[in-house]
PDB file of C-alpha atoms in Angstrom:
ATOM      1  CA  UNK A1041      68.197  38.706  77.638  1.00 59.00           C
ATOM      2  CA  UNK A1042      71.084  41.149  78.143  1.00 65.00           C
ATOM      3  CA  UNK A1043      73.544  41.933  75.031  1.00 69.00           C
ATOM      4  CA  UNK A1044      76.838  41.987  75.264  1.00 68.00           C
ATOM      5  CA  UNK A1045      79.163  43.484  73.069  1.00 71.00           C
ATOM      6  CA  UNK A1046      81.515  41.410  71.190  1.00 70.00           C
ATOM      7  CA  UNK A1047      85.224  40.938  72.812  1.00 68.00           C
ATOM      8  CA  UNK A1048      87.989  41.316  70.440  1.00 66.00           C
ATOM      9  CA  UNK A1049      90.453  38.716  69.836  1.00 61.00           C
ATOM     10  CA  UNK A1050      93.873  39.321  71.421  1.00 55.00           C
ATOM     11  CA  UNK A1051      97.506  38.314  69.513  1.00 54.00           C
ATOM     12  CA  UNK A1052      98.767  35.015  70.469  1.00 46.00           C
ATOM     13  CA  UNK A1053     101.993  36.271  71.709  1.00 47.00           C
ATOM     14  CA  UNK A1054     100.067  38.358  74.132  1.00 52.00           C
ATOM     15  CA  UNK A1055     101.271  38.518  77.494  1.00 70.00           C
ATOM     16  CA  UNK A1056      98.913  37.020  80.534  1.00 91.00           C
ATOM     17  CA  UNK A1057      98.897  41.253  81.800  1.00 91.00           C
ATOM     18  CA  UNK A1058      97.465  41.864  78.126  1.00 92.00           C
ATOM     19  CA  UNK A1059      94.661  39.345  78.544  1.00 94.00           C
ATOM     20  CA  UNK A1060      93.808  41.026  82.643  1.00 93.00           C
ATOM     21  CA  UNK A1061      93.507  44.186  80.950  1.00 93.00           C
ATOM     22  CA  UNK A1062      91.212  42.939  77.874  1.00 93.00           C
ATOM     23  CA  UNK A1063      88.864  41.116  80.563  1.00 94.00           C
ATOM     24  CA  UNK A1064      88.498  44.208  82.430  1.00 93.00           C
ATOM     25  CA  UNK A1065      87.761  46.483  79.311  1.00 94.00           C
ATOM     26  CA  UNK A1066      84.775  43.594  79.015  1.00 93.00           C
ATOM     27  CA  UNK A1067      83.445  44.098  82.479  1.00 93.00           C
ATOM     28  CA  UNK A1068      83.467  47.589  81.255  1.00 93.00           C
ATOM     29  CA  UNK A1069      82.577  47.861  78.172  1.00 94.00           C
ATOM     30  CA  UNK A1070      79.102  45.309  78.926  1.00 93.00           C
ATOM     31  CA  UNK A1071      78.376  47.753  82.089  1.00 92.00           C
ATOM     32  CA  UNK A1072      78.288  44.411  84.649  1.00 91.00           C
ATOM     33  CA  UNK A1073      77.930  44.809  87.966  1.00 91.00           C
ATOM     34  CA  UNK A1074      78.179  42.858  90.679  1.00 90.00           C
ATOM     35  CA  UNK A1075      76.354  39.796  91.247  1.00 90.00           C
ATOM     36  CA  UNK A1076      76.314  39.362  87.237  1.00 92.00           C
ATOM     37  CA  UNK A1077      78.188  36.541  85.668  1.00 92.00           C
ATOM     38  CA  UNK A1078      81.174  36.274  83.063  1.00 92.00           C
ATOM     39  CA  UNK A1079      81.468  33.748  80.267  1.00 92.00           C
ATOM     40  CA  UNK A1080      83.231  30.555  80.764  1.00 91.00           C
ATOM     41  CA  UNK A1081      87.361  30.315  80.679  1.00 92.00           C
ATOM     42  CA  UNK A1082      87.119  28.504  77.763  1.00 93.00           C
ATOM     43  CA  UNK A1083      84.880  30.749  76.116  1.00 93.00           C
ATOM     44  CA  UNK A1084      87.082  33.622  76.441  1.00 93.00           C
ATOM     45  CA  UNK A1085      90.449  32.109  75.421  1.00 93.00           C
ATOM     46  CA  UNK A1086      88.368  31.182  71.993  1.00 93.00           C
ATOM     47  CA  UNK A1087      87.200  34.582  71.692  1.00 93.00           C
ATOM     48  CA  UNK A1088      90.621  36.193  72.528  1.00 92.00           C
ATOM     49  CA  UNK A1089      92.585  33.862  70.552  1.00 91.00           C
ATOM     50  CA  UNK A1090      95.050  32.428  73.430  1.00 92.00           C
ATOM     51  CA  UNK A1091      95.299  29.232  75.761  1.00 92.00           C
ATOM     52  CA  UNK A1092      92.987  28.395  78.540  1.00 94.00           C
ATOM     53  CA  UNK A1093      96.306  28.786  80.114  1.00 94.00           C
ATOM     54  CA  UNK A1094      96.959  32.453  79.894  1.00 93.00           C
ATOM     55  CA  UNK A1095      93.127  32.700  80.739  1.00 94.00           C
ATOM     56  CA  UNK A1096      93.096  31.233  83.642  1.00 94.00           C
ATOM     57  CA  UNK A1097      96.444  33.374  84.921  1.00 94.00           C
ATOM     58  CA  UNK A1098      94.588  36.180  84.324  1.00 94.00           C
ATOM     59  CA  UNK A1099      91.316  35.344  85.901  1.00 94.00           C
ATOM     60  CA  UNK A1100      93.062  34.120  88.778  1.00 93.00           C
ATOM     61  CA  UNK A1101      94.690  37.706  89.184  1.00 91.00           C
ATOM     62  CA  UNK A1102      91.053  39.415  88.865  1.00 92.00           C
ATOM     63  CA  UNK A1103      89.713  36.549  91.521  1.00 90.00           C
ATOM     64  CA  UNK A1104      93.060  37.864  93.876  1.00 86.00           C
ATOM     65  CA  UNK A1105      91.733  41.099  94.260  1.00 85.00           C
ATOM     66  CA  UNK A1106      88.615  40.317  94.752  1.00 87.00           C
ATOM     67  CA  UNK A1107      87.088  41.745  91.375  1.00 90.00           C
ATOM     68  CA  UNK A1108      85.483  37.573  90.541  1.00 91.00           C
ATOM     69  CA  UNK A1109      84.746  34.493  92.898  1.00 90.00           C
ATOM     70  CA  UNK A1110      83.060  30.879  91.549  1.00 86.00           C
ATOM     71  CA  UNK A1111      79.956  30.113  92.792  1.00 84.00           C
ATOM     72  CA  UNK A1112      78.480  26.829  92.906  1.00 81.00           C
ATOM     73  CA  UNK A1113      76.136  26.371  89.720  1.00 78.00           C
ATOM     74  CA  UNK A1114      76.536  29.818  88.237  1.00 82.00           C
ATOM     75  CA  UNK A1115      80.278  30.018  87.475  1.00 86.00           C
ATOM     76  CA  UNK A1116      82.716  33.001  87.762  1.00 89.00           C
ATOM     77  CA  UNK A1117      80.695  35.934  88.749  1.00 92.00           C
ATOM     78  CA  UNK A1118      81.535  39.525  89.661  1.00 91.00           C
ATOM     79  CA  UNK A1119      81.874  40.900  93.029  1.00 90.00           C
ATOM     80  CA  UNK A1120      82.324  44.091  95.264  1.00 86.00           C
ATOM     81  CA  UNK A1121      86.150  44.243  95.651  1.00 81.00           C
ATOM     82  CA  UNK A1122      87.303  44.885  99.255  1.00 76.00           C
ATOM     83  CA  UNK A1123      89.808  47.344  98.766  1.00 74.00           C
ATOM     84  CA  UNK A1124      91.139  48.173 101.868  1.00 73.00           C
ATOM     85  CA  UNK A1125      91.732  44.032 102.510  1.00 73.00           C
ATOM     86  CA  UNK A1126      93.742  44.187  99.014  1.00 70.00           C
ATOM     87  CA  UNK A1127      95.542  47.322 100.681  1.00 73.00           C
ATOM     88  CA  UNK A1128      96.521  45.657 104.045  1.00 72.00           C
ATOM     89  CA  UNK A1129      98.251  42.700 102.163  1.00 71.00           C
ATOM     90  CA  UNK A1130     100.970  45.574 100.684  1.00 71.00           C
ATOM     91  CA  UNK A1131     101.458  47.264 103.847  1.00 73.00           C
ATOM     92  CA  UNK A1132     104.176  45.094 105.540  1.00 73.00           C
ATOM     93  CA  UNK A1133     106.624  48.302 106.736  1.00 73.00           C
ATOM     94  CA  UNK A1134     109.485  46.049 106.211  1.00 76.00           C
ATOM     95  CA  UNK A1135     108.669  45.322 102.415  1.00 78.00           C
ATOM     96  CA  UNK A1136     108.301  48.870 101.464  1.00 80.00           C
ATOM     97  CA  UNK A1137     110.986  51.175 100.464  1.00 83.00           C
ATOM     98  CA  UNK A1138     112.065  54.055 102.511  1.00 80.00           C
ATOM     99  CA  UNK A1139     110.155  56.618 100.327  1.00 84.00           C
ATOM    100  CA  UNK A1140     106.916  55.046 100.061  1.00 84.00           C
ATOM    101  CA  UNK A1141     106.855  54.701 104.079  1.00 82.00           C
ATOM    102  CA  UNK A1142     107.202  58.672 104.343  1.00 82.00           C
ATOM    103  CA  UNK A1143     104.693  59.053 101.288  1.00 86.00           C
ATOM    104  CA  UNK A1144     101.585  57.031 103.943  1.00 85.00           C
ATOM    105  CA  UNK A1145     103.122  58.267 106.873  1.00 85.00           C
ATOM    106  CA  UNK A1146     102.366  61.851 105.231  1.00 88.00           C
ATOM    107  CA  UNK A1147      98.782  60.900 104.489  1.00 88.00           C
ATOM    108  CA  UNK A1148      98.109  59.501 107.608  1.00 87.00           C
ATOM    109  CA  UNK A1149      99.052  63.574 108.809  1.00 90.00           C
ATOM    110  CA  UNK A1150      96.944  64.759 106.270  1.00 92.00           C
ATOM    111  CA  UNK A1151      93.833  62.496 106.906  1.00 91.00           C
ATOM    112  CA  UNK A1152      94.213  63.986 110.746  1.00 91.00           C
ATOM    113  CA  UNK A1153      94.053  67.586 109.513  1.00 94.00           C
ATOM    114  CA  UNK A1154      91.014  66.756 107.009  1.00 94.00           C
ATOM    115  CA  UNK A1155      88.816  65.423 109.375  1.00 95.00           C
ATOM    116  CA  UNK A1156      87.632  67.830 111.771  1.00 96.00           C
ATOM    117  CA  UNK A1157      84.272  69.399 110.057  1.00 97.00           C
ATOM    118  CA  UNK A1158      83.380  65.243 110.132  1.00 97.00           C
ATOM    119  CA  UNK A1159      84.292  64.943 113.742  1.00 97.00           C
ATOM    120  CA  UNK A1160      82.148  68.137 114.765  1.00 97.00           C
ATOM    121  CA  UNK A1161      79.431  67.472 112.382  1.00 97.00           C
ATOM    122  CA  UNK A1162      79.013  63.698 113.868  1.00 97.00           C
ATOM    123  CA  UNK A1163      80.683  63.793 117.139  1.00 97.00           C
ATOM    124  CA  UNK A1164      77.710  62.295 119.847  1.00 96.00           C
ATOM    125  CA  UNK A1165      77.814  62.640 123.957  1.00 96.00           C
ATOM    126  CA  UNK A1166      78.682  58.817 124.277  1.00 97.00           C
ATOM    127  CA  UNK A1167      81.676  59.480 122.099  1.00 97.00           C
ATOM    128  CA  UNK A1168      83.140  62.342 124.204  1.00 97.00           C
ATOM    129  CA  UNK A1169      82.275  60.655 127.417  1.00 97.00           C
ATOM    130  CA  UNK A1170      84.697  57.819 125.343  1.00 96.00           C
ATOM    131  CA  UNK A1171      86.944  60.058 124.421  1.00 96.00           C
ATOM    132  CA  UNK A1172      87.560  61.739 127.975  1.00 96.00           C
ATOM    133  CA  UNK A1173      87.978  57.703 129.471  1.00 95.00           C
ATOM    134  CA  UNK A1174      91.006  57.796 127.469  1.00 94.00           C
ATOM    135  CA  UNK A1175      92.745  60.967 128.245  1.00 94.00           C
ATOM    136  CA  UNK A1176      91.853  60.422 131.971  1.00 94.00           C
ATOM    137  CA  UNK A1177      93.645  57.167 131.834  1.00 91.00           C
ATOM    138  CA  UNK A1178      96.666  58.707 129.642  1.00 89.00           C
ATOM    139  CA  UNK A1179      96.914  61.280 132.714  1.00 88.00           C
ATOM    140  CA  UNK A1180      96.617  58.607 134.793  1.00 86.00           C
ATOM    141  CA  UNK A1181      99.640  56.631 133.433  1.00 82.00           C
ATOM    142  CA  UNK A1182     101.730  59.555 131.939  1.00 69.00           C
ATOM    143  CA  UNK A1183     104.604  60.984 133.586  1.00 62.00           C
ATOM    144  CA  UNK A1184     105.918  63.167 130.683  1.00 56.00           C
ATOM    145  CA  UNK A1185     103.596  64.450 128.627  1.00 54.00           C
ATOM    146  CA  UNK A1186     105.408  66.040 126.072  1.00 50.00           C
ATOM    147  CA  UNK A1187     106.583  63.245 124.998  1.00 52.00           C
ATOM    148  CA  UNK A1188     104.448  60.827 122.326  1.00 54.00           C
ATOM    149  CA  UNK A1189     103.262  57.808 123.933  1.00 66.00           C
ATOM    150  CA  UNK A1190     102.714  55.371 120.539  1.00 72.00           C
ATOM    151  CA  UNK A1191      99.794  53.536 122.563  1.00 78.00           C
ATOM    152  CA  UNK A1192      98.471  56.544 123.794  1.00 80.00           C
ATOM    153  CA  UNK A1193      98.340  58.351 120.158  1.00 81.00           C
ATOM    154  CA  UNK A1194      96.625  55.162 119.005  1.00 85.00           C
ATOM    155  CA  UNK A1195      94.210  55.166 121.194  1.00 89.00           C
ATOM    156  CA  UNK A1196      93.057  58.829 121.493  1.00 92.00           C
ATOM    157  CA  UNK A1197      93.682  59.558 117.557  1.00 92.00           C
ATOM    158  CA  UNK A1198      91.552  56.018 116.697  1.00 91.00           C
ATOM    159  CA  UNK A1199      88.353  57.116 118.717  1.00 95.00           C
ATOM    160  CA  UNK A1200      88.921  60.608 116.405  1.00 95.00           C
ATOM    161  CA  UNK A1201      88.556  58.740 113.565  1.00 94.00           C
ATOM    162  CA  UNK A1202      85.895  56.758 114.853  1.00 95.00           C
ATOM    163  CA  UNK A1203      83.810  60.143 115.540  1.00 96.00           C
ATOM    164  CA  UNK A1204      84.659  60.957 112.131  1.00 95.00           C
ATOM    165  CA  UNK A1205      81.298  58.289 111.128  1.00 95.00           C
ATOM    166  CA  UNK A1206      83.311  57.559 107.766  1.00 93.00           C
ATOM    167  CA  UNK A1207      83.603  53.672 108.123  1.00 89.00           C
ATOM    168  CA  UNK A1208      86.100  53.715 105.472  1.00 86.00           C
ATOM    169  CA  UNK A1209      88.476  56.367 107.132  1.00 88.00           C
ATOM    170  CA  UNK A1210      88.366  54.252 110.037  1.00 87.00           C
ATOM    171  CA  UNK A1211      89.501  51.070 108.498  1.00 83.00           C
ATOM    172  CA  UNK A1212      92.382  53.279 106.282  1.00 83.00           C
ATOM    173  CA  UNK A1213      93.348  54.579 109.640  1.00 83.00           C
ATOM    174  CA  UNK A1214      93.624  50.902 111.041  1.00 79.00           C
ATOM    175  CA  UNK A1215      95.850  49.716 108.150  1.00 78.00           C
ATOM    176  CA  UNK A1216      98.442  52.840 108.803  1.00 79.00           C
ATOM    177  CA  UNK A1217      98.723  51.512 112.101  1.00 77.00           C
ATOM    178  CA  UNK A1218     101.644  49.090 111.366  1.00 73.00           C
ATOM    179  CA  UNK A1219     103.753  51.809 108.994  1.00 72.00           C
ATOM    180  CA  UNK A1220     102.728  54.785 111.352  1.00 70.00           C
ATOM    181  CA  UNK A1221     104.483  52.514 114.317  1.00 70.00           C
ATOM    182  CA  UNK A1222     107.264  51.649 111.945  1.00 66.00           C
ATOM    183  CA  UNK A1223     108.281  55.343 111.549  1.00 63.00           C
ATOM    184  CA  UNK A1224     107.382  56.383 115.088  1.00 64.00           C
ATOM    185  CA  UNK A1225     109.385  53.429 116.793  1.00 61.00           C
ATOM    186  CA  UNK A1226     112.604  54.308 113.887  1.00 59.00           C
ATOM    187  CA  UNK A1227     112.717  57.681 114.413  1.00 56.00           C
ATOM    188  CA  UNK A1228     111.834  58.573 118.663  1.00 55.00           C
ATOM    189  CA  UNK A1229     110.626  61.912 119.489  1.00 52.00           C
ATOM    190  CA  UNK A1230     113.035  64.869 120.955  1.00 50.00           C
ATOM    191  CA  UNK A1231     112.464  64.582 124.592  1.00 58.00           C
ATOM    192  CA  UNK A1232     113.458  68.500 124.495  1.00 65.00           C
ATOM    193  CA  UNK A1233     111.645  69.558 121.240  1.00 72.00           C
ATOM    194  CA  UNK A1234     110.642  73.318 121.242  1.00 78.00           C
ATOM    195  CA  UNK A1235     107.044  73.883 120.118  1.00 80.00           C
ATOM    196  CA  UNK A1236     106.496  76.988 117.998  1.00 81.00           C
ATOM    197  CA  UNK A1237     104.359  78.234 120.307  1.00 77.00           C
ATOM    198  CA  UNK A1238     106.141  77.279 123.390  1.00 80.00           C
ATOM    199  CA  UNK A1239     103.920  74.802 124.628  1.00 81.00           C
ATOM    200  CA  UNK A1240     103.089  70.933 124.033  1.00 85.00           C
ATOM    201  CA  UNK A1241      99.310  70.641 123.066  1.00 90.00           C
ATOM    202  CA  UNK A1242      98.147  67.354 124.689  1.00 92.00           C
ATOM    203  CA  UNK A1243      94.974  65.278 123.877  1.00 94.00           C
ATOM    204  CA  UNK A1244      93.032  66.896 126.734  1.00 95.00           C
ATOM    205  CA  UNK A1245      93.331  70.329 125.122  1.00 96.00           C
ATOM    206  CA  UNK A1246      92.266  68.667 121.929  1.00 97.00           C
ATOM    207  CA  UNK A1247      89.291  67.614 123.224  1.00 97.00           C
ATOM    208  CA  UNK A1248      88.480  70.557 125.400  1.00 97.00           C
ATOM    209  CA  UNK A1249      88.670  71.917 122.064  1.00 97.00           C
ATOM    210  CA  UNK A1250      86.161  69.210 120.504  1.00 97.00           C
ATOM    211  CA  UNK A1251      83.857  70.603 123.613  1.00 96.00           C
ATOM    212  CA  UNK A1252      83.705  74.440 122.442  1.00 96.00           C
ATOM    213  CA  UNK A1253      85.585  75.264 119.593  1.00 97.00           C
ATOM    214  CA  UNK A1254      85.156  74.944 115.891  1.00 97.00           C
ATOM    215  CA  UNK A1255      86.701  72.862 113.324  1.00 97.00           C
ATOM    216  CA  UNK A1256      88.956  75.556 112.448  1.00 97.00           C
ATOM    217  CA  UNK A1257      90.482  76.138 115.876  1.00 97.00           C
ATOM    218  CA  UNK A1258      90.299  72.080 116.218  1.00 97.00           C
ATOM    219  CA  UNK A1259      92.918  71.602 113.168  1.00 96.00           C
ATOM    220  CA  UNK A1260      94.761  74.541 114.621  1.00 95.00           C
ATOM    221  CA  UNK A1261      95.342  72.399 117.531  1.00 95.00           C
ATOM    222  CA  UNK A1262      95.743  69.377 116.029  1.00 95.00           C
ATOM    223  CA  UNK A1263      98.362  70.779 113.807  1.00 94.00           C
ATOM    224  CA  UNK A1264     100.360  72.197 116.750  1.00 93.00           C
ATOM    225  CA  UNK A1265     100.151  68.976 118.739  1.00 91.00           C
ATOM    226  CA  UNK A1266     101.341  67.061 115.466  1.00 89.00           C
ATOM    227  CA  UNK A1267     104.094  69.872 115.000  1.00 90.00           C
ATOM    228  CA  UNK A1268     106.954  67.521 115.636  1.00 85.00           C
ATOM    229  CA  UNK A1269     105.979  65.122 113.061  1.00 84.00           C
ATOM    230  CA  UNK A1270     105.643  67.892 110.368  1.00 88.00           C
ATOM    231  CA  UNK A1271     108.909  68.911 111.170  1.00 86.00           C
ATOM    232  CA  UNK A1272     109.987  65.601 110.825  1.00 81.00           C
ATOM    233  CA  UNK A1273     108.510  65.646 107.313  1.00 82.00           C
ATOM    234  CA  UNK A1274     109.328  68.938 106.063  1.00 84.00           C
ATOM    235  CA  UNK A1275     112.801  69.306 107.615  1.00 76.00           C
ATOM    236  CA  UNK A1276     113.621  65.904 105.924  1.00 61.00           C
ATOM    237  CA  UNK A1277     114.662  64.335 109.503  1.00 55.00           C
ATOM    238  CA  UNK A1278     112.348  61.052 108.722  1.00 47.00           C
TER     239      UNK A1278
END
């Protein structure tokens, strides 16, 4: 039978946050993993010294996130948090402050400029065949192309991610969705922006570029095409 080690009993005037942080220094401390079960409520307000009460507050907040369910017969036992379902219930655009929208709206640049050794490394011919379907039909439906269409970035920068073969990239990239259209639909593009290097790389010289270059001269590209949006960042326009 598996030992645990002994939980110390918390002061009665702990707070229910106290008692969260206790029962995760357990899970912890007795190395359980999921699938393993916890001690009874009642067992653990006599061993920390406070009310089923407080207990129960505290499991409910580890059972929230996903960290413990009930099962039928076995009790509270511990599970694989999803994280990026705990995630998507903070990312409402209009609850967050203006500061922590332009903190994700910077990762979601960086995550496009980290991802192209993944993208050449896993890229397959299906996926470019994919990939040119959707900058045939943005040249298809475009009539100024130096202009960011949000549907069309969504689109052509989502199958990127999907070539990427990192499942949990993807589904970060899914939850930015709703703050990167926040900031996009705020703050419109210059219809008369002036590229660096005088010219507006689209999505079809991207992925020409997925066809023959290299990862380095991919983020090259990508990092011109994004160039408004860095501006946006570093010139503090956002």
């Amino acid at each position: 039978m598996k030992k645990f080690t002994k939980i110390e009993p918390i002061e009665t005037s702990s707070l229910v946050d106290k008692v969260e942080v206790r029962l995760l220094e357990y899970i912890k401390e007795n190395k359980l993993k999921a699938g393993d079960s916890i001690p009874k409520e009642l067992d653990f307000a006599q061993s920390l010294g406070v009310s089923r009460t407080v207990v129960r507050e505290a499991l409910l907040r580890l059972r929230t996130i996903g960290i413990i369910e009930s099962k039928k017969h076995r009790g509270m036992i511990l599970t694989n948090p999803d994280i990026m379902n705990n995630f998507q219930r903070m990312l409402d655009p209009t609850l967050l402050a203006t500061a922590t929208l332009k903190n994700l709206f910077e990762l979601r640049l960086i995550m496009e400029m980290g991802m192209a050794e993944f993208i050449f490394e896993h890229k397959t011919e299906k996926d470019m065949i994919e990939l040119e379907e959707i900058v045939i039909l943005e040249e298809e439906t475009s009539f100024n192309k130096a202009v960011f269409s949000l549907d069309r970035e969504i689109a052509f920068h989502g199958k990127l991610y999907e070539m990427s073969n990192n499942d949990t990239l993807r589904k970060f990239q899914n939850l930015l969705l709703p703050v990167f259209e926040y900031v996009h639909l705020n703050h419109s593009m210059l219809k008369n922006y002036e590229y660096s290097s005088g010219q507006f790389v689209t999505h079809r010289m991207l992925m020409d570029n997925l066809k023959v270059g290299t990862p380095e001269t991919f983020r090259t590209a990508m990092r011109r095409h994004l160039e408004p949006h860095f501006d946006r960042i570093f010139k503090k326009i956002i």
